[in-house]
mmCIF file of C-alpha atoms and ligand atoms in Angstrom:
data_model
loop_
_atom_site.group_PDB
_atom_site.id
_atom_site.type_symbol
_atom_site.label_atom_id
_atom_site.label_comp_id
_atom_site.label_asym_id
_atom_site.label_seq_id
_atom_site.Cartn_x
_atom_site.Cartn_y
_atom_site.Cartn_z
ATOM 1 C CA UNK C 21 -27.926 110.095 55.679
ATOM 2 C CA UNK C 22 -24.567 111.564 54.788
ATOM 3 C CA UNK C 23 -24.422 115.352 54.291
ATOM 4 C CA UNK C 24 -21.130 114.862 52.715
ATOM 5 C CA UNK C 25 -20.816 118.396 51.180
ATOM 6 C CA UNK C 26 -22.333 121.769 51.075
ATOM 7 C CA UNK C 27 -22.215 123.082 54.585
ATOM 8 C CA UNK C 28 -24.674 125.862 53.949
ATOM 9 C CA UNK C 29 -27.226 123.176 53.049
ATOM 10 C CA UNK C 30 -29.016 122.812 56.405
ATOM 11 C CA UNK C 31 -30.280 126.526 56.583
ATOM 12 C CA UNK C 32 -33.776 125.374 55.654
ATOM 13 C CA UNK C 33 -33.799 122.666 58.275
ATOM 14 C CA UNK C 34 -33.123 120.019 55.636
ATOM 15 C CA UNK C 35 -30.134 119.056 53.547
ATOM 16 C CA UNK C 36 -29.771 121.010 50.165
ATOM 17 C CA UNK C 37 -27.643 119.905 47.410
ATOM 18 C CA UNK C 38 -26.958 122.458 44.707
ATOM 19 C CA UNK C 39 -25.851 121.908 41.147
ATOM 20 C CA UNK C 40 -25.230 118.961 38.833
ATOM 21 C CA UNK C 41 -22.512 118.564 36.176
ATOM 22 C CA UNK C 42 -23.683 119.513 32.695
ATOM 23 C CA UNK C 43 -22.713 117.419 29.672
ATOM 24 C CA UNK C 44 -22.254 120.396 27.410
ATOM 25 C CA UNK C 45 -21.148 118.185 24.482
ATOM 26 C CA UNK C 46 -24.566 116.697 24.698
ATOM 27 C CA UNK C 47 -26.279 120.121 25.030
ATOM 28 C CA UNK C 48 -24.537 121.453 21.869
ATOM 29 C CA UNK C 49 -26.263 118.714 19.836
ATOM 30 C CA UNK C 50 -29.462 120.608 20.431
ATOM 31 C CA UNK C 51 -32.485 119.718 18.523
ATOM 32 C CA UNK C 52 -34.042 122.295 16.179
ATOM 33 C CA UNK C 53 -35.110 124.913 18.748
ATOM 34 C CA UNK C 54 -36.727 127.227 16.291
ATOM 35 C CA UNK C 55 -39.028 124.351 14.951
ATOM 36 C CA UNK C 56 -39.648 123.054 18.332
ATOM 37 C CA UNK C 57 -40.849 126.527 19.591
ATOM 38 C CA UNK C 58 -43.135 126.961 16.538
ATOM 39 C CA UNK C 59 -44.673 123.506 17.366
ATOM 40 C CA UNK C 60 -45.105 124.342 20.948
ATOM 41 C CA UNK C 61 -46.720 127.651 20.153
ATOM 42 C CA UNK C 62 -49.079 126.101 17.548
ATOM 43 C CA UNK C 63 -50.118 123.459 20.038
ATOM 44 C CA UNK C 64 -50.837 125.749 23.011
ATOM 45 C CA UNK C 65 -52.543 128.448 21.011
ATOM 46 C CA UNK C 66 -55.262 126.150 19.697
ATOM 47 C CA UNK C 67 -56.225 124.816 23.268
ATOM 48 C CA UNK C 68 -59.379 126.504 24.704
ATOM 49 C CA UNK C 69 -58.478 128.639 27.684
ATOM 50 C CA UNK C 70 -60.608 128.073 30.907
ATOM 51 C CA UNK C 71 -62.039 130.480 33.387
ATOM 52 C CA UNK C 72 -59.924 132.544 35.637
ATOM 53 C CA UNK C 73 -58.964 130.854 39.059
ATOM 54 C CA UNK C 74 -59.658 132.842 42.082
ATOM 55 C CA UNK C 75 -57.239 131.136 44.414
ATOM 56 C CA UNK C 76 -53.793 129.610 43.928
ATOM 57 C CA UNK C 77 -54.212 125.745 43.697
ATOM 58 C CA UNK C 78 -50.981 125.248 45.554
ATOM 59 C CA UNK C 79 -51.664 127.232 48.724
ATOM 60 C CA UNK C 80 -55.210 128.643 48.410
ATOM 61 C CA UNK C 81 -54.175 132.321 48.455
ATOM 62 C CA UNK C 82 -56.338 134.862 46.663
ATOM 63 C CA UNK C 83 -53.487 137.241 46.463
ATOM 64 C CA UNK C 84 -51.790 136.727 43.180
ATOM 65 C CA UNK C 85 -50.896 138.831 40.135
ATOM 66 C CA UNK C 86 -50.183 138.307 36.458
ATOM 67 C CA UNK C 87 -46.560 137.597 35.373
ATOM 68 C CA UNK C 88 -46.920 137.046 31.677
ATOM 69 C CA UNK C 89 -49.032 135.537 28.945
ATOM 70 C CA UNK C 90 -47.514 132.489 27.014
ATOM 71 C CA UNK C 91 -49.681 131.449 23.855
ATOM 72 C CA UNK C 92 -52.839 132.822 25.428
ATOM 73 C CA UNK C 93 -52.353 131.264 28.916
ATOM 74 C CA UNK C 94 -51.783 133.491 31.833
ATOM 75 C CA UNK C 95 -49.124 132.677 34.388
ATOM 76 C CA UNK C 96 -49.735 134.327 37.671
ATOM 77 C CA UNK C 97 -47.244 134.683 40.609
ATOM 78 C CA UNK C 98 -48.790 133.750 44.003
ATOM 79 C CA UNK C 99 -48.138 136.166 46.841
ATOM 80 C CA UNK C 100 -48.965 133.500 49.307
ATOM 81 C CA UNK C 101 -46.452 130.810 48.333
ATOM 82 C CA UNK C 102 -44.367 132.309 45.578
ATOM 83 C CA UNK C 103 -45.243 129.862 42.904
ATOM 84 C CA UNK C 104 -46.140 130.565 39.338
ATOM 85 C CA UNK C 105 -49.456 128.919 38.085
ATOM 86 C CA UNK C 106 -51.609 128.968 34.921
ATOM 87 C CA UNK C 107 -54.550 131.217 36.020
ATOM 88 C CA UNK C 108 -56.828 130.168 33.055
ATOM 89 C CA UNK C 109 -56.085 126.475 32.815
ATOM 90 C CA UNK C 110 -58.173 124.482 30.241
ATOM 91 C CA UNK C 111 -61.242 122.612 31.406
ATOM 92 C CA UNK C 112 -60.539 118.819 32.262
ATOM 93 C CA UNK C 113 -61.675 117.583 28.849
ATOM 94 C CA UNK C 114 -59.603 120.110 26.895
ATOM 95 C CA UNK C 115 -56.554 119.298 29.078
ATOM 96 C CA UNK C 116 -56.932 115.435 28.468
ATOM 97 C CA UNK C 117 -57.292 116.118 24.817
ATOM 98 C CA UNK C 118 -54.116 118.003 24.911
ATOM 99 C CA UNK C 119 -52.246 114.804 26.211
ATOM 100 C CA UNK C 120 -53.878 112.739 23.428
ATOM 101 C CA UNK C 121 -52.842 115.320 20.781
ATOM 102 C CA UNK C 122 -50.244 114.383 18.027
ATOM 103 C CA UNK C 123 -48.037 117.227 19.395
ATOM 104 C CA UNK C 124 -47.670 115.448 22.679
ATOM 105 C CA UNK C 125 -47.666 111.833 21.541
ATOM 106 C CA UNK C 126 -45.283 112.460 18.768
ATOM 107 C CA UNK C 127 -42.741 113.917 21.185
ATOM 108 C CA UNK C 128 -43.006 110.761 23.285
ATOM 109 C CA UNK C 129 -42.588 108.521 20.377
ATOM 110 C CA UNK C 130 -39.307 110.387 19.446
ATOM 111 C CA UNK C 131 -38.086 109.650 22.968
ATOM 112 C CA UNK C 132 -38.921 105.897 23.136
ATOM 113 C CA UNK C 133 -37.979 105.222 19.537
ATOM 114 C CA UNK C 134 -34.340 106.024 20.302
ATOM 115 C CA UNK C 135 -32.702 103.467 22.553
ATOM 116 C CA UNK C 136 -29.510 105.471 22.947
ATOM 117 C CA UNK C 137 -31.497 108.408 24.282
ATOM 118 C CA UNK C 138 -33.083 106.080 26.921
ATOM 119 C CA UNK C 139 -29.827 104.645 27.781
ATOM 120 C CA UNK C 140 -28.254 108.001 28.394
ATOM 121 C CA UNK C 141 -31.233 109.192 30.440
ATOM 122 C CA UNK C 142 -30.988 105.996 32.592
ATOM 123 C CA UNK C 143 -27.306 106.554 33.225
ATOM 124 C CA UNK C 144 -26.862 110.247 33.309
ATOM 125 C CA UNK C 145 -30.299 111.731 34.412
ATOM 126 C CA UNK C 146 -32.123 108.960 36.512
ATOM 127 C CA UNK C 147 -29.290 107.157 38.247
ATOM 128 C CA UNK C 148 -28.054 110.178 40.324
ATOM 129 C CA UNK C 149 -31.674 111.157 41.092
ATOM 130 C CA UNK C 150 -32.722 107.708 42.372
ATOM 131 C CA UNK C 151 -29.468 107.389 44.306
ATOM 132 C CA UNK C 152 -29.973 110.850 45.866
ATOM 133 C CA UNK C 153 -33.436 109.567 46.963
ATOM 134 C CA UNK C 154 -32.136 106.394 48.406
ATOM 135 C CA UNK C 155 -29.312 108.210 50.253
ATOM 136 C CA UNK C 156 -31.889 110.476 52.003
ATOM 137 C CA UNK C 157 -34.657 107.917 52.527
ATOM 138 C CA UNK C 158 -35.275 106.246 55.830
ATOM 139 C CA UNK C 159 -38.027 103.819 54.534
ATOM 140 C CA UNK C 160 -37.685 100.419 55.856
ATOM 141 C CA UNK C 161 -39.591 98.619 53.021
ATOM 142 C CA UNK C 162 -37.632 98.198 49.865
ATOM 143 C CA UNK C 163 -40.591 98.660 47.558
ATOM 144 C CA UNK C 164 -40.981 101.349 45.063
ATOM 145 C CA UNK C 165 -44.017 102.760 43.406
ATOM 146 C CA UNK C 166 -43.274 105.235 40.589
ATOM 147 C CA UNK C 167 -46.422 107.236 39.668
ATOM 148 C CA UNK C 168 -46.273 108.539 36.019
ATOM 149 C CA UNK C 169 -43.352 106.162 35.200
ATOM 150 C CA UNK C 170 -43.105 107.030 31.459
ATOM 151 C CA UNK C 171 -40.722 104.684 29.747
ATOM 152 C CA UNK C 172 -39.558 103.357 32.993
ATOM 153 C CA UNK C 173 -36.069 104.763 33.599
ATOM 154 C CA UNK C 174 -36.612 105.416 37.386
ATOM 155 C CA UNK C 175 -37.871 101.876 37.771
ATOM 156 C CA UNK C 176 -34.983 100.302 36.079
ATOM 157 C CA UNK C 177 -32.586 102.162 38.303
ATOM 158 C CA UNK C 178 -34.545 101.362 41.596
ATOM 159 C CA UNK C 179 -34.766 97.718 40.469
ATOM 160 C CA UNK C 180 -30.935 97.679 40.119
ATOM 161 C CA UNK C 181 -30.708 98.864 43.680
ATOM 162 C CA UNK C 182 -32.752 95.902 44.894
ATOM 163 C CA UNK C 183 -36.200 97.481 45.141
ATOM 164 C CA UNK C 184 -39.481 95.506 44.289
ATOM 165 C CA UNK C 185 -41.006 97.919 41.830
ATOM 166 C CA UNK C 186 -44.236 98.822 40.176
ATOM 167 C CA UNK C 187 -44.921 101.491 37.809
ATOM 168 C CA UNK C 188 -48.284 103.480 37.023
ATOM 169 C CA UNK C 189 -48.509 104.979 33.608
ATOM 170 C CA UNK C 190 -51.727 105.842 31.904
ATOM 171 C CA UNK C 191 -50.083 106.297 28.523
ATOM 172 C CA UNK C 192 -50.352 102.915 26.801
ATOM 173 C CA UNK C 193 -47.363 103.153 24.501
ATOM 174 C CA UNK C 194 -45.003 104.226 27.312
ATOM 175 C CA UNK C 195 -46.300 101.505 29.643
ATOM 176 C CA UNK C 196 -45.810 98.960 26.941
ATOM 177 C CA UNK C 197 -42.162 100.179 26.174
ATOM 178 C CA UNK C 198 -41.276 100.145 29.881
ATOM 179 C CA UNK C 199 -42.363 96.673 30.329
ATOM 180 C CA UNK C 200 -40.652 95.395 27.208
ATOM 181 C CA UNK C 201 -37.434 97.345 27.509
ATOM 182 C CA UNK C 202 -36.829 96.947 31.280
ATOM 183 C CA UNK C 203 -38.842 93.989 32.213
ATOM 184 C CA UNK C 204 -40.652 95.995 34.820
ATOM 185 C CA UNK C 205 -44.253 95.801 35.973
ATOM 186 C CA UNK C 206 -46.252 98.771 34.768
ATOM 187 C CA UNK C 207 -50.114 99.196 35.184
ATOM 188 C CA UNK C 208 -52.151 101.461 33.250
ATOM 189 C CA UNK C 209 -53.522 103.121 36.357
ATOM 190 C CA UNK C 210 -53.377 106.336 38.297
ATOM 191 C CA UNK C 211 -53.794 107.178 41.905
ATOM 192 C CA UNK C 212 -57.214 108.565 42.939
ATOM 193 C CA UNK C 213 -59.384 108.180 46.067
ATOM 194 C CA UNK C 214 -60.905 105.204 44.344
ATOM 195 C CA UNK C 215 -57.601 103.427 43.736
ATOM 196 C CA UNK C 216 -55.849 104.295 47.058
ATOM 197 C CA UNK C 217 -56.852 101.066 48.769
ATOM 198 C CA UNK C 218 -55.236 98.909 46.166
ATOM 199 C CA UNK C 219 -51.726 100.297 47.126
ATOM 200 C CA UNK C 220 -52.093 101.272 50.713
ATOM 201 C CA UNK C 221 -49.252 100.242 53.052
ATOM 202 C CA UNK C 222 -47.177 98.494 50.300
ATOM 203 C CA UNK C 223 -44.619 101.229 49.253
ATOM 204 C CA UNK C 224 -41.671 102.284 51.250
ATOM 205 C CA UNK C 225 -40.883 104.729 48.376
ATOM 206 C CA UNK C 226 -43.195 106.516 46.068
ATOM 207 C CA UNK C 227 -41.829 108.765 43.401
ATOM 208 C CA UNK C 228 -43.442 111.337 41.086
ATOM 209 C CA UNK C 229 -40.974 112.687 38.657
ATOM 210 C CA UNK C 230 -42.525 115.581 36.530
ATOM 211 C CA UNK C 231 -46.109 114.851 37.658
ATOM 212 C CA UNK C 232 -47.313 117.509 40.041
ATOM 213 C CA UNK C 233 -46.843 120.376 37.507
ATOM 214 C CA UNK C 234 -49.130 118.633 35.005
ATOM 215 C CA UNK C 235 -52.219 118.020 37.278
ATOM 216 C CA UNK C 236 -54.727 120.794 37.986
ATOM 217 C CA UNK C 237 -54.944 119.846 41.645
ATOM 218 C CA UNK C 238 -51.649 118.910 42.981
ATOM 219 C CA UNK C 239 -52.878 118.820 46.608
ATOM 220 C CA UNK C 240 -55.279 116.073 45.713
ATOM 221 C CA UNK C 241 -52.601 113.672 44.407
ATOM 222 C CA UNK C 242 -50.572 114.524 47.458
ATOM 223 C CA UNK C 243 -53.430 113.666 49.719
ATOM 224 C CA UNK C 244 -53.953 110.352 47.840
ATOM 225 C CA UNK C 245 -50.355 109.519 48.084
ATOM 226 C CA UNK C 246 -50.268 110.230 51.816
ATOM 227 C CA UNK C 247 -53.127 107.994 52.342
ATOM 228 C CA UNK C 248 -51.160 105.104 50.717
ATOM 229 C CA UNK C 249 -48.096 105.564 52.921
ATOM 230 C CA UNK C 250 -47.383 105.358 56.654
ATOM 231 C CA UNK C 251 -44.873 106.873 59.081
ATOM 232 C CA UNK C 252 -41.287 106.814 57.910
ATOM 233 C CA UNK C 253 -42.105 106.086 54.283
ATOM 234 C CA UNK C 254 -40.465 108.194 51.569
ATOM 235 C CA UNK C 255 -41.917 110.465 48.886
ATOM 236 C CA UNK C 256 -39.762 111.766 46.044
ATOM 237 C CA UNK C 257 -40.940 114.517 43.802
ATOM 238 C CA UNK C 258 -39.224 116.387 40.976
ATOM 239 C CA UNK C 259 -40.975 119.560 39.504
ATOM 240 C CA UNK C 260 -40.020 122.780 37.719
ATOM 241 C CA UNK C 261 -38.686 125.351 40.254
ATOM 242 C CA UNK C 262 -39.725 129.070 40.390
ATOM 243 C CA UNK C 263 -38.260 131.608 40.429
ATOM 244 C CA UNK C 264 -35.377 130.582 38.109
ATOM 245 C CA UNK C 265 -33.045 132.209 35.761
ATOM 246 C CA UNK C 266 -34.635 130.124 32.850
ATOM 247 C CA UNK C 267 -37.938 131.847 33.531
ATOM 248 C CA UNK C 268 -36.230 135.243 33.118
ATOM 249 C CA UNK C 269 -35.444 134.607 29.513
ATOM 250 C CA UNK C 270 -38.996 133.298 29.017
ATOM 251 C CA UNK C 271 -40.482 136.374 30.481
ATOM 252 C CA UNK C 272 -38.463 138.458 28.268
ATOM 253 C CA UNK C 273 -39.252 136.374 25.084
ATOM 254 C CA UNK C 274 -42.777 134.812 25.974
ATOM 255 C CA UNK C 275 -43.403 134.168 22.239
ATOM 256 C CA UNK C 276 -40.326 131.772 22.071
ATOM 257 C CA UNK C 277 -40.949 129.236 24.818
ATOM 258 C CA UNK C 278 -40.793 125.377 24.477
ATOM 259 C CA UNK C 279 -39.961 124.272 28.023
ATOM 260 C CA UNK C 280 -40.715 125.161 31.537
ATOM 261 C CA UNK C 281 -43.243 127.865 31.085
ATOM 262 C CA UNK C 282 -45.038 125.834 28.497
ATOM 263 C CA UNK C 283 -48.761 125.962 29.068
ATOM 264 C CA UNK C 284 -50.914 124.111 29.620
ATOM 265 C CA UNK C 285 -48.378 121.227 30.025
ATOM 266 C CA UNK C 286 -46.840 122.935 32.904
ATOM 267 C CA UNK C 287 -49.679 124.290 35.047
ATOM 268 C CA UNK C 288 -47.293 125.130 37.852
ATOM 269 C CA UNK C 289 -43.624 126.091 38.517
ATOM 270 C CA UNK C 290 -43.296 125.628 42.275
ATOM 271 C CA UNK C 291 -41.403 127.639 44.897
ATOM 272 C CA UNK C 292 -39.614 125.765 47.662
ATOM 273 C CA UNK C 293 -41.935 127.511 50.107
ATOM 274 C CA UNK C 294 -45.056 126.166 48.381
ATOM 275 C CA UNK C 295 -43.578 122.594 48.270
ATOM 276 C CA UNK C 296 -42.754 122.768 51.945
ATOM 277 C CA UNK C 297 -46.328 123.956 52.773
ATOM 278 C CA UNK C 298 -48.071 121.395 50.548
ATOM 279 C CA UNK C 299 -45.960 118.525 51.850
ATOM 280 C CA UNK C 300 -46.512 119.561 55.441
ATOM 281 C CA UNK C 301 -50.281 119.751 54.980
ATOM 282 C CA UNK C 302 -50.359 116.238 53.758
ATOM 283 C CA UNK C 303 -48.172 114.863 56.530
ATOM 284 C CA UNK C 304 -44.584 114.892 55.117
ATOM 285 C CA UNK C 305 -41.520 116.648 56.145
ATOM 286 C CA UNK C 306 -38.683 117.302 53.675
ATOM 287 C CA UNK C 307 -35.360 115.339 54.312
ATOM 288 C CA UNK C 308 -33.381 116.733 51.367
ATOM 289 C CA UNK C 309 -33.695 118.941 48.296
ATOM 290 C CA UNK C 310 -31.564 119.118 45.140
ATOM 291 C CA UNK C 311 -31.536 122.230 43.004
ATOM 292 C CA UNK C 312 -30.099 122.001 39.525
ATOM 293 C CA UNK C 313 -31.056 123.205 35.997
ATOM 294 C CA UNK C 314 -30.166 124.324 32.628
ATOM 295 C CA UNK C 315 -30.932 128.004 33.068
ATOM 296 C CA UNK C 316 -27.762 129.336 31.555
ATOM 297 C CA UNK C 317 -28.166 127.228 28.537
ATOM 298 C CA UNK C 318 -31.734 128.213 28.187
ATOM 299 C CA UNK C 319 -30.867 131.799 28.168
ATOM 300 C CA UNK C 320 -28.064 131.695 25.682
ATOM 301 C CA UNK C 321 -29.896 129.262 23.341
ATOM 302 C CA UNK C 322 -32.896 131.672 23.415
ATOM 303 C CA UNK C 323 -30.611 134.715 22.728
ATOM 304 C CA UNK C 324 -28.804 132.830 19.880
ATOM 305 C CA UNK C 325 -32.201 132.202 18.332
ATOM 306 C CA UNK C 326 -33.519 135.658 18.476
ATOM 307 C CA UNK C 327 -30.100 137.309 17.489
ATOM 308 C CA UNK C 328 -28.772 135.107 14.675
ATOM 309 C CA UNK C 329 -25.665 137.406 14.529
ATOM 310 C CA UNK C 330 -24.810 135.809 17.955
ATOM 311 C CA UNK C 331 -24.525 132.464 16.243
ATOM 312 C CA UNK C 332 -22.251 133.765 13.618
ATOM 313 C CA UNK C 333 -19.931 135.314 16.119
ATOM 314 C CA UNK C 334 -17.249 133.492 18.307
ATOM 315 C CA UNK C 335 -19.175 134.596 21.380
ATOM 316 C CA UNK C 336 -21.312 131.528 21.903
ATOM 317 C CA UNK C 337 -18.490 129.151 21.412
ATOM 318 C CA UNK C 338 -16.408 131.138 23.823
ATOM 319 C CA UNK C 339 -19.227 130.870 26.312
ATOM 320 C CA UNK C 340 -19.548 127.059 26.080
ATOM 321 C CA UNK C 341 -16.570 126.151 28.422
ATOM 322 C CA UNK C 342 -18.050 128.496 31.111
ATOM 323 C CA UNK C 343 -21.438 126.893 30.960
ATOM 324 C CA UNK C 344 -20.938 124.731 34.049
ATOM 325 C CA UNK C 345 -19.333 127.399 36.105
ATOM 326 C CA UNK C 346 -22.117 129.966 35.395
ATOM 327 C CA UNK C 347 -24.768 127.411 36.010
ATOM 328 C CA UNK C 348 -23.158 126.561 39.429
ATOM 329 C CA UNK C 349 -23.509 130.328 40.312
ATOM 330 C CA UNK C 350 -27.125 130.138 39.580
ATOM 331 C CA UNK C 351 -27.630 127.013 41.438
ATOM 332 C CA UNK C 352 -25.791 128.363 44.526
ATOM 333 C CA UNK C 353 -28.263 131.164 44.617
ATOM 334 C CA UNK C 354 -31.245 128.804 44.383
ATOM 335 C CA UNK C 355 -32.333 130.104 41.045
ATOM 336 C CA UNK C 356 -32.306 126.786 39.189
ATOM 337 C CA UNK C 357 -35.086 125.684 37.154
ATOM 338 C CA UNK C 358 -35.667 122.150 38.572
ATOM 339 C CA UNK C 359 -35.921 120.906 42.067
ATOM 340 C CA UNK C 360 -36.030 117.317 43.504
ATOM 341 C CA UNK C 361 -37.240 116.667 46.952
ATOM 342 C CA UNK C 362 -37.009 113.711 49.241
ATOM 343 C CA UNK C 363 -39.764 113.799 51.881
ATOM 344 C CA UNK C 364 -40.695 111.433 54.802
ATOM 345 C CA UNK C 365 -44.133 110.706 55.999
ATOM 346 C CA UNK C 366 -44.484 111.760 59.626
HETATM 347 ZN ZN1 LIG F 416 -49.831 130.059 46.346
#
């Protein structure tokens, strides 16, 4: 484990890396944000809202207050753990239906219909994350289980690093794409107390990228994963981080959100404190955290959308070369919108 940079990184009792280079040429080729927001809003508004939760599902605290309403869903801020969570999440069946909807499946199709996007994601997005995880893992077994593996980017990188891999992905189209594109084994399965015994003791590394924020009970999936692993094994998770500067623009313009605070897809935005507590409860300690994000981009793209005069001015193009520097300031103050954790089973 090489703490090669970032001397202030150990103040939490584990290594913290802050920031990630931003490819702003790629960011400028943004998709149609206006259209994407309209579709996100239409999708969320028609989903039936559930009963109000009494307790924060991350930490169990009853002390929480409303932050904002996005498309009819309330995000509350927990005073116990500092996370933001959807306080009126849909019932299980309505939530499953949301993941079967055209809105969700079409977005996935766009992703895996474009090989160059997948290539870019493997090289620029997933390779650094998997390498960070390997650097901070002390697992002795070179076996890797990726839960919610999507189209298989993580698996392809782990395989390239010599791991024996298996992916779990309930979405049929994504599972088939992953198998075909990367030649990796993917099962249409998920982790539950009924399936734990199939996987127990086999995986030195388990990863869950963008999983915990989607499930109503993140503690249950952590309990199941913990039952699969043994002492010294590694768990890698990536989730939206709260509080972040991204959420500031979303709280200011809650009718113009298409990522991060997008309910009910993101039921949680987790604080580091919440993640530390949840992992500890399920037998893990954090070895390393990596905070990074697209907060500054999120803010100026939302402003540009709502104030068209900005897009006509030279201001936005003048800001473009500063983007990485400004994001670095945000990252250095732990206000980034994503966090990746490498934890060890104790
Ligand atoms: Zn909480």
